[in-house]
C-alpha cells in the first residue's frame, strides 16, 4: 500500500472532474504538490507516483531538498520571500508565486540578471486585506505590474492568492472569483503581458478554485497527510 500514490490518484481525479464540470480541459490545471516539512522519502514516493511540480515555502529547507532530489521536477516557491533571499530563490525555482512588492521584484531582477536567467513570477494578491498575510492590495496590483514590466529578467505569468480561511469551501469561492476577475481586468489593461496563470486553491477548496478558473492548485495535506504541528 502506498497512501501517497493513492492520494495523488484521487486528487488528480478530483481535479479532472472539477475542470470538466465547468467545461475546462483537465490539463489546463496543474498540480503543485506542497511539500513543506515533508521528508525526502515521501517526496520521492510522490515523484515516483507522478508528481511533476513541488511547492516549497522555506528557502533553506527547499535548498537542501533541491540538492538531494535535483531537477527531476519543477520547483515552485510559494512562501513569503525576504529580499535578502532573492538570489537563492532565483537559483532554485522555476516559478515564484509570492511576489508582492517592488523591492522584492527588484532583488529578483538583480539576481536573475546575474544568473543570466529569465525568472517567471506570479504576483500574490491579498484580496481581503488581512494584516496577517502578505500580498499586494488588489487596487495596487496595476502599479506593481507596470513597475515589474520594466524589469527585463522577470516574466510575469499571472496572479496568486491565499484567501481567508474558512472550513466551508463555498465561503472561499467569492475570493477565487475575485482573483479571476482581477486577472481579466489587468489583462485588458496590459495586453502585452500574458497573465495566463491563476494560482489558487488548496487541499480544502481546490475544486471551487478550479471551477472559478485556477490553473495551478497548491495541495499539501491531501497528498502527504497532516503536517506535524498542524
Ligand atoms: C501550505 C500551503 C499550501 C497547502 O496547504 P494544504 O492545506 O496543506 O493543501 C498551499 N499554499 C500555500 C501558500 C501554503 O503555504
PDB file of C-alpha atoms and ligand atoms in Angstrom:
ATOM      1  CA  UNK A   1       0.000   0.000   0.000  1.00  0.00           C
ATOM      2  CA  UNK A   2       1.254   3.449  -0.879  1.00  0.00           C
ATOM      3  CA  UNK A   3      -1.044   6.118   0.541  1.00  0.00           C
ATOM      4  CA  UNK A   4       0.745   8.932  -1.275  1.00  0.00           C
ATOM      5  CA  UNK A   5       0.163   7.300  -4.656  1.00  0.00           C
ATOM      6  CA  UNK A   6      -3.464   6.608  -3.716  1.00  0.00           C
ATOM      7  CA  UNK A   7      -3.989  10.166  -2.504  1.00  0.00           C
ATOM      8  CA  UNK A   8      -2.409  11.510  -5.655  1.00  0.00           C
ATOM      9  CA  UNK A   9      -4.589   9.413  -7.932  1.00  0.00           C
ATOM     10  CA  UNK A  10      -7.675  10.546  -6.012  1.00  0.00           C
ATOM     11  CA  UNK A  11      -6.694  14.249  -6.186  1.00  0.00           C
ATOM     12  CA  UNK A  12      -5.915  14.064  -9.910  1.00  0.00           C
ATOM     13  CA  UNK A  13      -9.355  12.529 -10.477  1.00  0.00           C
ATOM     14  CA  UNK A  14     -10.987  15.313  -8.450  1.00  0.00           C
ATOM     15  CA  UNK A  15      -9.031  17.943 -10.395  1.00  0.00           C
ATOM     16  CA  UNK A  16     -10.150  16.471 -13.717  1.00  0.00           C
ATOM     17  CA  UNK A  17     -13.766  16.204 -12.574  1.00  0.00           C
ATOM     18  CA  UNK A  18     -13.841  19.802 -11.332  1.00  0.00           C
ATOM     19  CA  UNK A  19     -12.409  21.043 -14.643  1.00  0.00           C
ATOM     20  CA  UNK A  20     -14.910  19.042 -16.646  1.00  0.00           C
ATOM     21  CA  UNK A  21     -17.843  20.347 -14.585  1.00  0.00           C
ATOM     22  CA  UNK A  22     -17.164  23.817 -15.980  1.00  0.00           C
ATOM     23  CA  UNK A  23     -16.157  22.766 -19.485  1.00  0.00           C
ATOM     24  CA  UNK A  24     -12.412  23.071 -18.959  1.00  0.00           C
ATOM     25  CA  UNK A  25      -9.778  20.565 -20.042  1.00  0.00           C
ATOM     26  CA  UNK A  26      -8.167  18.725 -17.100  1.00  0.00           C
ATOM     27  CA  UNK A  27      -4.706  19.561 -18.453  1.00  0.00           C
ATOM     28  CA  UNK A  28      -5.409  23.284 -18.038  1.00  0.00           C
ATOM     29  CA  UNK A  29      -4.932  22.733 -14.311  1.00  0.00           C
ATOM     30  CA  UNK A  30      -1.503  21.861 -12.936  1.00  0.00           C
ATOM     31  CA  UNK A  31      -0.976  20.316  -9.535  1.00  0.00           C
ATOM     32  CA  UNK A  32       1.664  21.844  -7.277  1.00  0.00           C
ATOM     33  CA  UNK A  33       2.319  19.248  -4.565  1.00  0.00           C
ATOM     34  CA  UNK A  34       3.171  21.298  -1.476  1.00  0.00           C
ATOM     35  CA  UNK A  35       5.980  19.524   0.348  1.00  0.00           C
ATOM     36  CA  UNK A  36       6.907  21.919   3.158  1.00  0.00           C
ATOM     37  CA  UNK A  37       8.003  19.875   6.219  1.00  0.00           C
ATOM     38  CA  UNK A  38       7.639  16.646   4.180  1.00  0.00           C
ATOM     39  CA  UNK A  39      10.683  14.364   4.260  1.00  0.00           C
ATOM     40  CA  UNK A  40      12.663  13.301   1.194  1.00  0.00           C
ATOM     41  CA  UNK A  41      11.440   9.720   1.302  1.00  0.00           C
ATOM     42  CA  UNK A  42       7.806  10.768   0.975  1.00  0.00           C
ATOM     43  CA  UNK A  43       8.724  13.316  -1.678  1.00  0.00           C
ATOM     44  CA  UNK A  44      10.459  10.575  -3.671  1.00  0.00           C
ATOM     45  CA  UNK A  45       7.312   8.495  -3.425  1.00  0.00           C
ATOM     46  CA  UNK A  46       5.235  11.375  -4.735  1.00  0.00           C
ATOM     47  CA  UNK A  47       7.634  11.879  -7.647  1.00  0.00           C
ATOM     48  CA  UNK A  48       7.562   8.153  -8.422  1.00  0.00           C
ATOM     49  CA  UNK A  49       3.758   8.335  -8.395  1.00  0.00           C
ATOM     50  CA  UNK A  50       3.827  11.095 -10.999  1.00  0.00           C
ATOM     51  CA  UNK A  51       4.108  14.478  -9.264  1.00  0.00           C
ATOM     52  CA  UNK A  52       5.673  16.961 -11.688  1.00  0.00           C
ATOM     53  CA  UNK A  53       5.764  20.158  -9.594  1.00  0.00           C
ATOM     54  CA  UNK A  54       6.798  20.528  -5.947  1.00  0.00           C
ATOM     55  CA  UNK A  55       5.963  23.673  -3.983  1.00  0.00           C
ATOM     56  CA  UNK A  56       8.097  24.813  -1.053  1.00  0.00           C
ATOM     57  CA  UNK A  57       7.675  27.640   1.471  1.00  0.00           C
ATOM     58  CA  UNK A  58      11.017  27.925   3.242  1.00  0.00           C
ATOM     59  CA  UNK A  59      14.129  28.641   1.236  1.00  0.00           C
ATOM     60  CA  UNK A  60      16.669  26.840   3.403  1.00  0.00           C
ATOM     61  CA  UNK A  61      14.570  23.697   3.661  1.00  0.00           C
ATOM     62  CA  UNK A  62      13.925  23.825  -0.066  1.00  0.00           C
ATOM     63  CA  UNK A  63      17.596  24.235  -0.980  1.00  0.00           C
ATOM     64  CA  UNK A  64      18.505  21.062   0.909  1.00  0.00           C
ATOM     65  CA  UNK A  65      15.732  19.171  -0.854  1.00  0.00           C
ATOM     66  CA  UNK A  66      16.594  20.520  -4.294  1.00  0.00           C
ATOM     67  CA  UNK A  67      20.219  19.492  -3.764  1.00  0.00           C
ATOM     68  CA  UNK A  68      19.092  15.984  -2.775  1.00  0.00           C
ATOM     69  CA  UNK A  69      16.394  15.389  -5.381  1.00  0.00           C
ATOM     70  CA  UNK A  70      17.606  17.541  -8.268  1.00  0.00           C
ATOM     71  CA  UNK A  71      15.672  18.977 -11.166  1.00  0.00           C
ATOM     72  CA  UNK A  72      13.603  15.831 -11.721  1.00  0.00           C
ATOM     73  CA  UNK A  73      10.570  18.009 -11.030  1.00  0.00           C
ATOM     74  CA  UNK A  74       9.796  21.666 -11.478  1.00  0.00           C
ATOM     75  CA  UNK A  75      10.265  23.570  -8.183  1.00  0.00           C
ATOM     76  CA  UNK A  76       7.891  26.376  -7.258  1.00  0.00           C
ATOM     77  CA  UNK A  77       8.423  28.801  -4.391  1.00  0.00           C
ATOM     78  CA  UNK A  78       5.120  29.616  -2.659  1.00  0.00           C
ATOM     79  CA  UNK A  79       6.159  31.117   0.696  1.00  0.00           C
ATOM     80  CA  UNK A  80       6.982  34.578   1.931  1.00  0.00           C
ATOM     81  CA  UNK A  81      10.281  35.639   0.468  1.00  0.00           C
ATOM     82  CA  UNK A  82      12.687  38.051   2.133  1.00  0.00           C
ATOM     83  CA  UNK A  83      14.527  40.370  -0.204  1.00  0.00           C
ATOM     84  CA  UNK A  84      17.918  39.132   1.028  1.00  0.00           C
ATOM     85  CA  UNK A  85      16.992  35.598  -0.078  1.00  0.00           C
ATOM     86  CA  UNK A  86      16.087  36.557  -3.634  1.00  0.00           C
ATOM     87  CA  UNK A  87      19.252  35.105  -5.139  1.00  0.00           C
ATOM     88  CA  UNK A  88      18.661  31.699  -3.574  1.00  0.00           C
ATOM     89  CA  UNK A  89      15.086  31.647  -4.822  1.00  0.00           C
ATOM     90  CA  UNK A  90      16.116  32.552  -8.365  1.00  0.00           C
ATOM     91  CA  UNK A  91      18.809  29.863  -8.349  1.00  0.00           C
ATOM     92  CA  UNK A  92      16.413  27.121  -7.279  1.00  0.00           C
ATOM     93  CA  UNK A  93      12.937  27.803  -8.581  1.00  0.00           C
ATOM     94  CA  UNK A  94      11.180  27.821 -11.944  1.00  0.00           C
ATOM     95  CA  UNK A  95       8.234  29.864 -10.690  1.00  0.00           C
ATOM     96  CA  UNK A  96       7.978  32.171  -7.666  1.00  0.00           C
ATOM     97  CA  UNK A  97       4.305  32.566  -6.690  1.00  0.00           C
ATOM     98  CA  UNK A  98       4.695  35.161  -3.966  1.00  0.00           C
ATOM     99  CA  UNK A  99       5.981  38.452  -5.387  1.00  0.00           C
ATOM    100  CA  UNK A 100       4.072  41.198  -3.606  1.00  0.00           C
ATOM    101  CA  UNK A 101       6.260  44.300  -3.572  1.00  0.00           C
ATOM    102  CA  UNK A 102       8.587  46.195  -5.868  1.00  0.00           C
ATOM    103  CA  UNK A 103      11.631  45.872  -3.581  1.00  0.00           C
ATOM    104  CA  UNK A 104      11.382  42.095  -3.850  1.00  0.00           C
ATOM    105  CA  UNK A 105      10.846  42.229  -7.617  1.00  0.00           C
ATOM    106  CA  UNK A 106      13.938  44.411  -7.971  1.00  0.00           C
ATOM    107  CA  UNK A 107      16.008  41.993  -5.888  1.00  0.00           C
ATOM    108  CA  UNK A 108      14.809  39.092  -8.039  1.00  0.00           C
ATOM    109  CA  UNK A 109      15.615  41.071 -11.201  1.00  0.00           C
ATOM    110  CA  UNK A 110      19.152  41.677  -9.993  1.00  0.00           C
ATOM    111  CA  UNK A 111      19.653  38.017  -9.091  1.00  0.00           C
ATOM    112  CA  UNK A 112      18.176  36.805 -12.381  1.00  0.00           C
ATOM    113  CA  UNK A 113      20.382  39.167 -14.355  1.00  0.00           C
ATOM    114  CA  UNK A 114      23.446  37.861 -12.535  1.00  0.00           C
ATOM    115  CA  UNK A 115      22.483  34.270 -13.321  1.00  0.00           C
ATOM    116  CA  UNK A 116      21.536  35.076 -16.911  1.00  0.00           C
ATOM    117  CA  UNK A 117      18.045  33.741 -16.239  1.00  0.00           C
ATOM    118  CA  UNK A 118      14.556  34.936 -17.055  1.00  0.00           C
ATOM    119  CA  UNK A 119      12.688  34.341 -13.789  1.00  0.00           C
ATOM    120  CA  UNK A 120       8.993  33.543 -14.057  1.00  0.00           C
ATOM    121  CA  UNK A 121       6.887  35.023 -11.283  1.00  0.00           C
ATOM    122  CA  UNK A 122       3.330  35.481 -10.075  1.00  0.00           C
ATOM    123  CA  UNK A 123       2.033  38.434  -8.108  1.00  0.00           C
ATOM    124  CA  UNK A 124       0.464  37.484  -4.781  1.00  0.00           C
ATOM    125  CA  UNK A 125      -2.729  39.402  -4.091  1.00  0.00           C
ATOM    126  CA  UNK A 126      -4.201  39.911  -0.614  1.00  0.00           C
ATOM    127  CA  UNK A 127      -7.871  40.107  -1.536  1.00  0.00           C
ATOM    128  CA  UNK A 128      -9.351  40.501   1.930  1.00  0.00           C
ATOM    129  CA  UNK A 129      -6.749  42.954   3.235  1.00  0.00           C
ATOM    130  CA  UNK A 130      -5.741  40.577   6.010  1.00  0.00           C
ATOM    131  CA  UNK A 131      -2.926  42.115   8.048  1.00  0.00           C
ATOM    132  CA  UNK A 132      -1.544  38.662   8.873  1.00  0.00           C
ATOM    133  CA  UNK A 133      -0.973  37.804   5.212  1.00  0.00           C
ATOM    134  CA  UNK A 134       1.373  39.067   2.575  1.00  0.00           C
ATOM    135  CA  UNK A 135       0.195  40.098  -0.858  1.00  0.00           C
ATOM    136  CA  UNK A 136      -0.401  43.340  -2.705  1.00  0.00           C
ATOM    137  CA  UNK A 137      -3.795  45.020  -2.305  1.00  0.00           C
ATOM    138  CA  UNK A 138      -5.935  44.493  -5.430  1.00  0.00           C
ATOM    139  CA  UNK A 139      -6.048  48.238  -6.095  1.00  0.00           C
ATOM    140  CA  UNK A 140      -2.237  48.391  -6.068  1.00  0.00           C
ATOM    141  CA  UNK A 141      -1.700  45.442  -8.415  1.00  0.00           C
ATOM    142  CA  UNK A 142      -1.699  47.509 -11.620  1.00  0.00           C
ATOM    143  CA  UNK A 143       1.053  49.814 -10.371  1.00  0.00           C
ATOM    144  CA  UNK A 144       3.160  46.824  -9.337  1.00  0.00           C
ATOM    145  CA  UNK A 145       2.666  45.176 -12.728  1.00  0.00           C
ATOM    146  CA  UNK A 146       3.671  48.346 -14.504  1.00  0.00           C
ATOM    147  CA  UNK A 147       6.879  48.560 -12.478  1.00  0.00           C
ATOM    148  CA  UNK A 148       7.659  44.864 -12.986  1.00  0.00           C
ATOM    149  CA  UNK A 149       7.116  45.185 -16.729  1.00  0.00           C
ATOM    150  CA  UNK A 150      10.204  47.398 -16.827  1.00  0.00           C
ATOM    151  CA  UNK A 151      12.393  44.632 -15.322  1.00  0.00           C
ATOM    152  CA  UNK A 152      13.769  42.640 -18.266  1.00  0.00           C
ATOM    153  CA  UNK A 153      14.771  39.483 -16.371  1.00  0.00           C
ATOM    154  CA  UNK A 154      11.347  38.901 -14.816  1.00  0.00           C
ATOM    155  CA  UNK A 155       8.452  37.370 -16.704  1.00  0.00           C
ATOM    156  CA  UNK A 156       5.111  37.887 -15.027  1.00  0.00           C
ATOM    157  CA  UNK A 157       2.838  34.926 -15.675  1.00  0.00           C
ATOM    158  CA  UNK A 158      -0.227  35.616 -13.523  1.00  0.00           C
ATOM    159  CA  UNK A 159      -1.650  36.015 -10.031  1.00  0.00           C
ATOM    160  CA  UNK A 160      -1.707  34.013  -6.804  1.00  0.00           C
ATOM    161  CA  UNK A 161      -3.834  34.317  -3.690  1.00  0.00           C
ATOM    162  CA  UNK A 162      -4.188  32.852  -0.202  1.00  0.00           C
ATOM    163  CA  UNK A 163      -7.783  33.723   0.695  1.00  0.00           C
ATOM    164  CA  UNK A 164      -9.099  33.960   4.265  1.00  0.00           C
ATOM    165  CA  UNK A 165      -9.515  30.583   5.910  1.00  0.00           C
ATOM    166  CA  UNK A 166     -12.993  29.043   6.117  1.00  0.00           C
ATOM    167  CA  UNK A 167     -13.811  25.390   6.725  1.00  0.00           C
ATOM    168  CA  UNK A 168     -16.505  25.659   4.080  1.00  0.00           C
ATOM    169  CA  UNK A 169     -15.123  25.772   0.511  1.00  0.00           C
ATOM    170  CA  UNK A 170     -18.174  27.622  -0.789  1.00  0.00           C
ATOM    171  CA  UNK A 171     -17.296  30.518   1.541  1.00  0.00           C
ATOM    172  CA  UNK A 172     -13.948  30.870  -0.244  1.00  0.00           C
ATOM    173  CA  UNK A 173     -15.391  30.763  -3.756  1.00  0.00           C
ATOM    174  CA  UNK A 174     -16.078  34.545  -3.974  1.00  0.00           C
ATOM    175  CA  UNK A 175     -12.357  35.192  -3.454  1.00  0.00           C
ATOM    176  CA  UNK A 176     -11.419  32.825  -6.270  1.00  0.00           C
ATOM    177  CA  UNK A 177     -13.902  34.610  -8.498  1.00  0.00           C
ATOM    178  CA  UNK A 178     -12.441  37.981  -7.473  1.00  0.00           C
ATOM    179  CA  UNK A 179      -8.922  36.893  -8.381  1.00  0.00           C
ATOM    180  CA  UNK A 180     -10.082  35.713 -11.812  1.00  0.00           C
ATOM    181  CA  UNK A 181     -11.939  38.978 -12.403  1.00  0.00           C
ATOM    182  CA  UNK A 182      -8.890  40.959 -11.321  1.00  0.00           C
ATOM    183  CA  UNK A 183      -6.747  38.968 -13.750  1.00  0.00           C
ATOM    184  CA  UNK A 184      -9.226  39.636 -16.560  1.00  0.00           C
ATOM    185  CA  UNK A 185      -9.224  43.380 -15.830  1.00  0.00           C
ATOM    186  CA  UNK A 186      -5.434  43.523 -15.630  1.00  0.00           C
ATOM    187  CA  UNK A 187      -5.134  41.526 -18.866  1.00  0.00           C
ATOM    188  CA  UNK A 188      -7.167  44.217 -20.608  1.00  0.00           C
ATOM    189  CA  UNK A 189      -5.016  46.968 -19.077  1.00  0.00           C
ATOM    190  CA  UNK A 190      -1.756  45.199 -20.003  1.00  0.00           C
ATOM    191  CA  UNK A 191      -2.422  43.391 -23.291  1.00  0.00           C
ATOM    192  CA  UNK A 192       1.326  42.954 -23.874  1.00  0.00           C
ATOM    193  CA  UNK A 193       1.706  40.832 -20.725  1.00  0.00           C
ATOM    194  CA  UNK A 194       0.402  37.271 -20.807  1.00  0.00           C
ATOM    195  CA  UNK A 195      -1.329  36.847 -17.481  1.00  0.00           C
ATOM    196  CA  UNK A 196      -2.302  33.237 -18.008  1.00  0.00           C
ATOM    197  CA  UNK A 197      -1.825  31.657 -14.586  1.00  0.00           C
ATOM    198  CA  UNK A 198      -4.115  31.747 -11.560  1.00  0.00           C
ATOM    199  CA  UNK A 199      -2.540  30.045  -8.532  1.00  0.00           C
ATOM    200  CA  UNK A 200      -5.387  29.429  -6.101  1.00  0.00           C
ATOM    201  CA  UNK A 201      -6.960  26.548  -4.195  1.00  0.00           C
ATOM    202  CA  UNK A 202      -5.501  24.246  -1.537  1.00  0.00           C
ATOM    203  CA  UNK A 203      -6.460  20.854  -0.062  1.00  0.00           C
ATOM    204  CA  UNK A 204      -9.808  22.016   1.313  1.00  0.00           C
ATOM    205  CA  UNK A 205     -11.051  24.148  -1.544  1.00  0.00           C
ATOM    206  CA  UNK A 206      -9.243  23.335  -4.800  1.00  0.00           C
ATOM    207  CA  UNK A 207     -12.386  22.149  -6.559  1.00  0.00           C
ATOM    208  CA  UNK A 208     -14.129  25.501  -6.122  1.00  0.00           C
ATOM    209  CA  UNK A 209     -10.899  27.215  -7.223  1.00  0.00           C
ATOM    210  CA  UNK A 210     -10.774  25.138 -10.416  1.00  0.00           C
ATOM    211  CA  UNK A 211     -14.427  25.865 -11.147  1.00  0.00           C
ATOM    212  CA  UNK A 212     -13.528  29.567 -10.876  1.00  0.00           C
ATOM    213  CA  UNK A 213     -10.514  29.332 -13.168  1.00  0.00           C
ATOM    214  CA  UNK A 214      -7.459  28.114 -11.246  1.00  0.00           C
ATOM    215  CA  UNK A 215      -4.580  26.924 -13.450  1.00  0.00           C
ATOM    216  CA  UNK A 216      -2.280  25.997 -10.537  1.00  0.00           C
ATOM    217  CA  UNK A 217      -3.632  24.372  -7.381  1.00  0.00           C
ATOM    218  CA  UNK A 218      -1.328  24.086  -4.362  1.00  0.00           C
ATOM    219  CA  UNK A 219      -2.111  20.920  -2.442  1.00  0.00           C
ATOM    220  CA  UNK A 220      -0.181  19.588   0.543  1.00  0.00           C
ATOM    221  CA  UNK A 221      -2.207  17.843   3.227  1.00  0.00           C
ATOM    222  CA  UNK A 222      -4.482  15.937   0.854  1.00  0.00           C
ATOM    223  CA  UNK A 223      -1.429  14.292  -0.728  1.00  0.00           C
ATOM    224  CA  UNK A 224       1.118  13.957   2.090  1.00  0.00           C
ATOM    225  CA  UNK A 225      -1.181  13.883   5.135  1.00  0.00           C
ATOM    226  CA  UNK A 226      -1.357  16.352   8.028  1.00  0.00           C
ATOM    227  CA  UNK A 227       1.827  18.282   8.758  1.00  0.00           C
ATOM    228  CA  UNK A 228       3.384  17.914  12.197  1.00  0.00           C
ATOM    229  CA  UNK A 229       2.046  20.625  14.477  1.00  0.00           C
ATOM    230  CA  UNK A 230      -0.810  21.408  12.092  1.00  0.00           C
TER     231      UNK A 230
HETATM  232  C1  LIG B   1       0.903  25.051   2.963  1.00  0.00           C
HETATM  233  C2  LIG B   1       0.417  25.815   1.785  1.00  0.00           C
HETATM  234  C3  LIG B   1      -0.457  25.226   0.850  1.00  0.00           C
HETATM  235  C4  LIG B   1      -1.027  23.829   1.002  1.00  0.00           C
HETATM  236  O1  LIG B   1      -1.955  23.761   2.004  1.00  0.00           O
HETATM  237  P1  LIG B   1      -2.776  22.392   2.282  1.00  0.00           P
HETATM  238  O2  LIG B   1      -3.963  22.858   3.028  1.00  0.00           O
HETATM  239  O3  LIG B   1      -1.874  21.512   3.051  1.00  0.00           O
HETATM  240  O4  LIG B   1      -3.123  21.821   0.958  1.00  0.00           O
HETATM  241  C5  LIG B   1      -0.821  25.983  -0.242  1.00  0.00           C
HETATM  242  N1  LIG B   1      -0.351  27.233  -0.443  1.00  0.00           N
HETATM  243  C6  LIG B   1       0.479  27.828   0.427  1.00  0.00           C
HETATM  244  C7  LIG B   1       0.957  29.201   0.146  1.00  0.00           C
HETATM  245  C8  LIG B   1       0.879  27.138   1.570  1.00  0.00           C
HETATM  246  O5  LIG B   1       1.708  27.745   2.432  1.00  0.00           O
END
